[in-house]
Amino acid sequence: MKRLTLLLAVLLLAIQYPLWLGHGGWVRVWDLQRQYAARQAINAGLRARNQALGAEIASLRQGSEAIEERARGELHMMRANETFFEFQPAPARAASSTAAQVAGQVASGDPLKFGME
């Protein structure tokens, strides 16, 4: 009886092996489902990018406003009667030291002076 039970258990394991670990087993199916979900997410991002590019192409084909906007933004082009100004942020160090000076003057009660001495 003990041998029969052992034989049946081994046969059961032999039958279960292809179901779980074989070529078309559950482990492979789960892995393929995970890969499919990852590809779907990538495709959704690419679809959104393609729609944005399609809208940009349509805008470039329909009028010159989009071309002008792109030339101004990317190539810094301007019309003949325009002046180009580019503002750069002040260095963080100078801004923080000025703020510290103002805070110190306010705390001490001194009148605020900004280099006009």
Backbone as numpy.savetxt, mean C-alpha at the origin, in Angstrom:
# Nx Ny Nz CAx CAy CAz Cx Cy Cz
-8.09 -62.66 17.61 -8.93 -61.47 17.61 -8.05 -60.21 17.61
-6.94 -60.26 18.35 -6.06 -59.10 18.43 -5.39 -58.84 17.08
-5.03 -59.90 16.40 -4.41 -59.74 15.08 -5.40 -59.19 14.07
-6.63 -59.63 14.14 -7.66 -59.13 13.23 -7.89 -57.64 13.44
-7.93 -57.19 14.68 -8.11 -55.76 14.98 -6.92 -54.96 14.47
-5.73 -55.47 14.67 -4.53 -54.79 14.19 -4.53 -54.72 12.66
-4.92 -55.81 12.00 -4.98 -55.85 10.54 -6.01 -54.85 10.01
-7.16 -54.80 10.65 -8.20 -53.84 10.23 -7.75 -52.39 10.45
-7.02 -52.12 11.53 -6.52 -50.77 11.79 -5.49 -50.37 10.74
-4.62 -51.30 10.37 -3.62 -51.01 9.34 -4.31 -50.77 8.01
-5.29 -51.56 7.66 -6.04 -51.37 6.41 -6.79 -50.04 6.41
-7.34 -49.68 7.54 -8.03 -48.40 7.64 -7.06 -47.24 7.42
-5.88 -47.34 8.00 -4.86 -46.30 7.79 -4.40 -46.28 6.33
-4.27 -47.43 5.72 -3.86 -47.51 4.33 -4.90 -46.88 3.42
-6.15 -47.03 3.74 -7.23 -46.42 2.95 -7.28 -44.91 3.19
-7.01 -44.46 4.39 -7.09 -43.05 4.74 -5.92 -42.23 4.19
-4.77 -42.87 4.00 -3.58 -42.14 3.55 -3.82 -41.34 2.26
-4.35 -41.95 1.19 -4.56 -41.15 -0.03 -5.60 -40.05 0.17
-6.55 -40.29 1.04 -7.58 -39.28 1.28 -6.98 -38.01 1.90
-6.06 -38.18 2.83 -5.49 -37.02 3.52 -4.21 -36.51 2.89
-3.31 -37.38 2.50 -1.99 -36.96 2.07 -1.68 -37.29 0.61
-2.59 -37.90 -0.12 -2.35 -38.28 -1.51 -2.39 -37.09 -2.46
-2.30 -37.38 -3.75 -2.25 -36.34 -4.79 -3.48 -35.42 -4.73
-4.64 -35.97 -4.55 -5.86 -35.16 -4.49 -6.43 -35.11 -3.09
-5.59 -35.25 -2.08 -6.06 -35.32 -0.70 -6.47 -33.96 -0.15
-6.99 -34.02 1.07 -7.50 -32.81 1.71 -6.41 -31.77 1.96
-5.22 -32.20 2.29 -4.12 -31.25 2.54 -3.85 -30.45 1.27
-3.82 -31.15 0.13 -3.59 -30.48 -1.16 -4.76 -29.55 -1.49
-5.96 -29.96 -1.22 -7.14 -29.12 -1.48 -7.09 -27.85 -0.64
-6.74 -27.97 0.61 -6.65 -26.79 1.48 -5.57 -25.84 0.99
-4.44 -26.40 0.55 -3.36 -25.57 0.03 -3.80 -24.84 -1.23
-4.49 -25.54 -2.11 -4.98 -24.91 -3.35 -6.01 -23.83 -3.06
-6.87 -24.05 -2.07 -7.85 -23.03 -1.70 -7.16 -21.78 -1.16
-6.11 -21.96 -0.38 -5.35 -20.82 0.13 -4.69 -20.05 -1.01
-4.09 -20.79 -1.95 -3.46 -20.14 -3.10 -4.49 -19.41 -3.96
-5.66 -20.00 -4.11 -6.73 -19.39 -4.90 -7.18 -18.07 -4.27
-7.34 -18.07 -2.95 -7.76 -16.84 -2.26 -6.70 -15.76 -2.40
-5.43 -16.14 -2.33 -4.35 -15.16 -2.49 -4.35 -14.59 -3.91
-4.55 -15.42 -4.89 -4.60 -14.96 -6.29 -5.80 -14.06 -6.52
-6.92 -14.38 -5.92 -8.11 -13.53 -6.06 -7.85 -12.13 -5.51
-7.16 -12.05 -4.37 -6.85 -10.75 -3.78 -5.90 -9.96 -4.69
-4.90 -10.64 -5.25 -3.97 -9.97 -6.17 -4.72 -9.49 -7.41
-5.59 -10.33 -7.94 -6.36 -9.96 -9.13 -7.28 -8.77 -8.87
-7.86 -8.71 -7.69 -8.73 -7.57 -7.36 -7.92 -6.27 -7.37
-6.72 -6.30 -6.82 -5.87 -5.12 -6.84 -5.47 -4.73 -8.25
-5.15 -5.71 -9.06 -4.79 -5.44 -10.45 -5.98 -4.91 -11.25
-7.17 -5.43 -10.97 -8.38 -4.92 -11.64 -8.61 -3.45 -11.31
-8.43 -3.09 -10.04 -8.61 -1.69 -9.64 -7.57 -0.81 -10.32
-6.32 -1.28 -10.39 -5.28 -0.51 -11.06 -5.59 -0.34 -12.54
-6.08 -1.40 -13.19 -6.43 -1.33 -14.61 -7.57 -0.36 -14.86
-8.55 -0.34 -13.96 -9.66 0.61 -14.11 -9.17 2.04 -13.97
-8.26 2.29 -13.04 -7.72 3.64 -12.87 -6.92 4.04 -14.11
-6.12 3.13 -14.64 -5.37 3.43 -15.85 -6.29 3.65 -17.04
-7.37 2.88 -17.13 -8.35 3.07 -18.20 -9.01 4.44 -18.12
-9.34 4.85 -16.92 -9.95 6.17 -16.74 -8.96 7.27 -17.12
-7.70 7.08 -16.78 -6.68 8.07 -17.13 -6.47 8.14 -18.64
-6.49 7.00 -19.29 -6.35 6.96 -20.75 -7.52 7.67 -21.41
-8.73 7.39 -20.93 -9.91 8.05 -21.49 -9.83 9.55 -21.29
-9.36 9.98 -20.14 -9.22 11.41 -19.87 -8.19 12.04 -20.79
-7.08 11.35 -21.03 -6.04 11.88 -21.92 -6.53 11.95 -23.37
-7.38 11.01 -23.77 -7.90 11.01 -25.14 -8.96 12.08 -25.36
-9.72 12.42 -24.33 -10.86 13.32 -24.50 -10.46 14.79 -24.54
-9.47 15.20 -23.80 -9.17 16.63 -23.79 -7.74 16.91 -23.40
-7.42 18.17 -23.51 -6.04 18.58 -23.24 -5.83 18.94 -21.77
-6.89 19.02 -20.98 -6.75 19.39 -19.57 -5.93 18.36 -18.80
-6.16 17.10 -19.06 -5.40 16.05 -18.36 -3.94 16.07 -18.79
-3.70 16.32 -20.06 -2.32 16.39 -20.54 -1.61 17.57 -19.90
-2.31 18.71 -19.81 -1.71 19.89 -19.18 -1.43 19.64 -17.71
-2.37 19.01 -17.03 -2.18 18.72 -15.60 -0.98 17.80 -15.38
-0.85 16.81 -16.25 0.27 15.88 -16.12 1.60 16.58 -16.42
1.63 17.45 -17.42 2.85 18.17 -17.75 3.25 19.11 -16.61
2.28 19.73 -15.98 2.58 20.62 -14.86 3.08 19.84 -13.65
2.42 18.74 -13.34 2.76 17.98 -12.14 4.05 17.20 -12.24
4.25 16.52 -13.36 5.41 15.63 -13.48 6.62 16.32 -14.09
6.39 17.22 -15.02 7.51 17.84 -15.74 7.76 19.28 -15.31
6.93 19.81 -14.42 7.04 21.18 -13.92 7.01 22.20 -15.06
6.16 21.95 -16.04 6.03 22.87 -17.16 5.03 23.97 -16.78
5.17 25.12 -17.42 4.27 26.24 -17.14 4.06 27.03 -18.42
3.07 27.88 -18.36 2.78 28.73 -19.51 3.77 29.88 -19.55
3.74 30.62 -20.65 4.72 31.69 -20.86 4.58 32.81 -19.84
3.38 33.14 -19.40 3.17 34.26 -18.50 3.05 33.84 -17.03
3.47 32.64 -16.69 3.36 32.16 -15.31 4.73 32.13 -14.64
4.70 32.22 -13.32 5.91 32.12 -12.51 5.77 30.90 -11.61
6.79 30.12 -11.53 6.77 28.89 -10.74 7.38 29.14 -9.37
6.62 28.86 -8.32 7.10 28.97 -6.94 7.06 27.58 -6.33
8.14 27.21 -5.68 8.19 25.93 -4.98 8.53 26.20 -3.52
7.63 25.81 -2.65 7.82 26.03 -1.22 8.34 24.74 -0.59
9.39 24.88 0.17 9.94 23.74 0.87 9.75 23.94 2.36
9.43 22.88 3.08 9.22 23.03 4.52 10.53 23.41 5.22
10.37 24.19 6.28 11.53 24.58 7.07 12.10 23.34 7.75
13.39 23.29 7.97 13.96 22.14 8.67 13.34 21.98 10.05
13.13 20.77 10.46 12.48 20.50 11.74 13.30 21.05 12.90
14.58 21.06 12.76 15.45 21.54 13.83 15.23 23.03 14.08
15.20 23.82 13.01 15.01 25.26 13.15 13.62 25.58 13.69
12.63 24.85 13.23 11.27 25.11 13.68 11.13 24.80 15.16
11.73 23.71 15.61 11.60 23.35 17.02 12.39 24.30 17.91
13.56 24.79 17.42 14.31 25.72 18.25 13.58 27.06 18.35
12.93 27.50 17.27 12.15 28.74 17.31 10.97 28.58 18.27
10.31 27.44 18.22 9.19 27.20 19.13 9.66 27.19 20.57
10.84 26.63 20.83 11.37 26.61 22.19 11.71 28.02 22.66
12.24 28.87 21.77 12.54 30.25 22.13 11.28 31.02 22.47
10.24 30.84 21.65 8.97 31.53 21.91 8.39 31.07 23.23
8.42 29.76 23.48 7.89 29.25 24.75 8.66 29.81 25.93
9.98 29.91 25.79 10.80 30.47 26.88 10.50 31.94 27.11
10.28 32.71 26.05 9.97 34.13 26.20 8.60 34.33 26.82
7.65 33.51 26.41 6.31 33.63 26.97 6.33 33.28 28.45
7.05 32.23 28.82 7.12 31.81 30.21 7.80 32.86 31.09
8.81 33.54 30.54 9.54 34.53 31.36 8.84 35.89 31.35
7.87 36.09 30.49 7.17 37.35 30.45 7.84 38.37 29.55
8.92 38.00 28.87 9.59 38.92 27.95 8.72 39.14 26.70
8.84 40.34 26.11 8.08 40.55 24.87 8.67 39.65 23.78
7.81 39.23 22.89 8.24 38.32 21.83 9.09 39.09 20.82
10.30 38.60 20.58 11.20 39.21 19.61 11.62 38.13 18.62
11.63 38.47 17.37 12.01 37.52 16.34 13.12 38.12 15.49
14.28 38.25 16.02 15.43 38.70 15.27 15.36 40.16 14.86
14.61 41.00 15.56 14.49 42.41 15.21 15.10 43.26 16.30
16.25 42.90 16.73 16.87 43.64 17.82 17.76 44.73 17.31
